[in-house]
Amino acid sequence: MVTYSREGECLLKADITRRTALKLVAGGAAFTLAAPALGQGLPDKILIGVPSSLSTPYGVADDTDHLSGTTMALEEINAGGGVLGRELELFVPDVDKLSPESCRQAIAACIDKKVLAISNAFLFAPIPAMDESAKYKCPYLSGNTQRNATEAYKANPAKYSHMLQTDPSETNYGWTYPMWLKKMEETKLWKPKNRKIHIVSEQVAYNQTILKAAKEAIAKSDFELDGLTDIQYPVNDWSPVIQKLREVDAGAIMINHWVASEYAAFCKQFKADPVPNSLVYLQYGPSQPEFLELGGSATEGFCWSTVLGVYGDARGQEFRKKYSERFPEFGDNMGLVYSGNGYDIVHYLKLSWEATGKPEDFAANVQWIRNNPYRGVCGMMNMNNEYQEALHYPDNAFGNQAATLEEGMSQLFVQVQDGKHKIIWPNEIAESKLQPAPWWS
């Protein structure tokens, strides 16, 4: 049983779901969450701030996954006696990821509550949040995946010393894409009908950064960029895009977007009028559970990737099993990214607090985390570098890379096979191999 309190109101819930989370924060109010009390006479609780997008139409899936994984870690730790005899508790302010002011206000709310750490999936306006948190400087761990945020750290490490990005930046989606194409070609499971790549790209800064990196990497590969189609969220009809894809007839197609429901709609329309024998890659969004739920059989054969995700190794499979048992309403179709990230962050903080013995000493804990990489269910978080972001694997020769799998966090390339997500590359942690898509002859 988990206890929630909101502005003096107490209620009991057995779990958090993507649907009930919206009801819990109706009106945008924040709430706190804790596992059952460890006992009487304990020191004050350790409060962790978890800004979450719970009342906007975007970001709910990722943030609820992050909050669910965080909750599971909290329950495990509290059941084992807490940290230094202190119970963990969560403070969860609502946030609009696209609003700079809302991002700032969510962090300000955490500061007002005197949290001892902040854990966040991602914000599309990270700098206002970073600036607000710089007034307080508690450890701020996120899966933000944005190089503009870590560039800010690099430019002013004193101001942003507390900012720790637990995954590689989005630049790697672009830089690694032609490398992946080449690896798929080398397997002989995909024979490109031509060397052309066509990219369909959203206009938010996140996707534009990926596009810029992809152009840089493609220019150094033996593939060629043959056209770019712009899209703008929300995409209500993919027909004009698919018509353009058929006209270009590129051997490889990249859809550089981020919304799972719109990716699902694309798959349905593409399946009805496909580009024969093209390898179609969808950037990140399919990791959200809504993709398979809404797309159904139309998602079969599509590929995607994430620079942050739960591995398919023994450790990752154990987490997936525990997560499914804890949240049976999600079934087997759990979110593979932020569920593990939220879980890993809390366990990382636990190790730091126990090592320093002083959760209130922000600087000491930031320094410990920076100096002590942690291998979680999503791979290695090694942020001891000029960007203070997790090192990326595989090495794509564009910087901040790890030479081996266990030195960094692996980008996971995945294909939908028989209605399930299967990691197909890198080979060290692959669960399957690339399979022919339904539109291949």
PDB file of C-alpha atoms in Angstrom, residues 27-30 49-52 55 91-115 118 120 123 125-133 135 140:
ATOM      1  CA  GLY A  27      -5.622  20.736 -11.111  1.00  0.00           C
ATOM      2  CA  GLY A  28      -1.843  20.463 -11.179  1.00  0.00           C
ATOM      3  CA  ALA A  29      -1.321  20.038  -7.424  1.00  0.00           C
ATOM      4  CA  ALA A  30       1.773  18.261  -6.163  1.00  0.00           C
ATOM      5  CA  GLY A  49      11.729  15.551  -5.697  1.00  0.00           C
ATOM      6  CA  VAL A  50      10.359  13.915  -8.855  1.00  0.00           C
ATOM      7  CA  PRO A  51       8.876  16.566 -11.206  1.00  0.00           C
ATOM      8  CA  SER A  52       6.486  14.697 -13.477  1.00  0.00           C
ATOM      9  CA  SER A  55      -1.677  16.583 -16.478  1.00  0.00           C
ATOM     10  CA  PHE A  91       7.532  14.820  -3.606  1.00  0.00           C
ATOM     11  CA  VAL A  92       5.936  14.928  -7.058  1.00  0.00           C
ATOM     12  CA  PRO A  93       5.125  18.359  -8.511  1.00  0.00           C
ATOM     13  CA  ASP A  94       3.316  18.466 -11.843  1.00  0.00           C
ATOM     14  CA  VAL A  95       5.248  19.979 -14.766  1.00  0.00           C
ATOM     15  CA  ASP A  96       4.534  20.992 -18.350  1.00  0.00           C
ATOM     16  CA  LYS A  97       7.668  19.809 -20.162  1.00  0.00           C
ATOM     17  CA  LEU A  98       7.280  22.339 -22.991  1.00  0.00           C
ATOM     18  CA  SER A  99       6.818  25.387 -20.737  1.00  0.00           C
ATOM     19  CA  PRO A 100      10.015  27.060 -19.473  1.00  0.00           C
ATOM     20  CA  GLU A 101       8.098  28.709 -16.629  1.00  0.00           C
ATOM     21  CA  SER A 102       6.434  25.464 -15.575  1.00  0.00           C
ATOM     22  CA  CYS A 103       9.819  23.706 -15.573  1.00  0.00           C
ATOM     23  CA  ARG A 104      11.237  26.470 -13.371  1.00  0.00           C
ATOM     24  CA  GLN A 105       8.251  26.366 -11.023  1.00  0.00           C
ATOM     25  CA  ALA A 106       8.469  22.587 -10.586  1.00  0.00           C
ATOM     26  CA  ILE A 107      12.076  22.902  -9.407  1.00  0.00           C
ATOM     27  CA  ALA A 108      11.169  25.854  -7.180  1.00  0.00           C
ATOM     28  CA  ALA A 109       8.494  23.681  -5.563  1.00  0.00           C
ATOM     29  CA  CYS A 110      11.108  21.008  -4.845  1.00  0.00           C
ATOM     30  CA  ILE A 111      13.374  23.607  -3.243  1.00  0.00           C
ATOM     31  CA  ASP A 112      10.516  24.908  -1.107  1.00  0.00           C
ATOM     32  CA  LYS A 113       9.988  21.346   0.141  1.00  0.00           C
ATOM     33  CA  LYS A 114      13.722  21.081   0.936  1.00  0.00           C
ATOM     34  CA  VAL A 115      14.215  17.871  -1.026  1.00  0.00           C
ATOM     35  CA  ILE A 118      15.863  15.659  -7.614  1.00  0.00           C
ATOM     36  CA  ASN A 120      13.533  13.680 -13.382  1.00  0.00           C
ATOM     37  CA  LEU A 123      12.267  18.382 -19.751  1.00  0.00           C
ATOM     38  CA  ALA A 125      13.046  23.345 -21.396  1.00  0.00           C
ATOM     39  CA  PRO A 126      15.939  22.183 -19.192  1.00  0.00           C
ATOM     40  CA  ILE A 127      17.889  25.438 -18.799  1.00  0.00           C
ATOM     41  CA  PRO A 128      15.256  27.341 -16.743  1.00  0.00           C
ATOM     42  CA  ALA A 129      15.022  24.316 -14.454  1.00  0.00           C
ATOM     43  CA  MET A 130      18.810  24.137 -14.177  1.00  0.00           C
ATOM     44  CA  ASP A 131      19.049  27.845 -13.388  1.00  0.00           C
ATOM     45  CA  GLU A 132      16.432  27.547 -10.647  1.00  0.00           C
ATOM     46  CA  SER A 133      18.110  24.480  -9.146  1.00  0.00           C
ATOM     47  CA  LYS A 135      20.122  28.397  -6.255  1.00  0.00           C
ATOM     48  CA  TYR A 140      19.841  16.665  -9.708  1.00  0.00           C
TER      49      TYR A 140
END
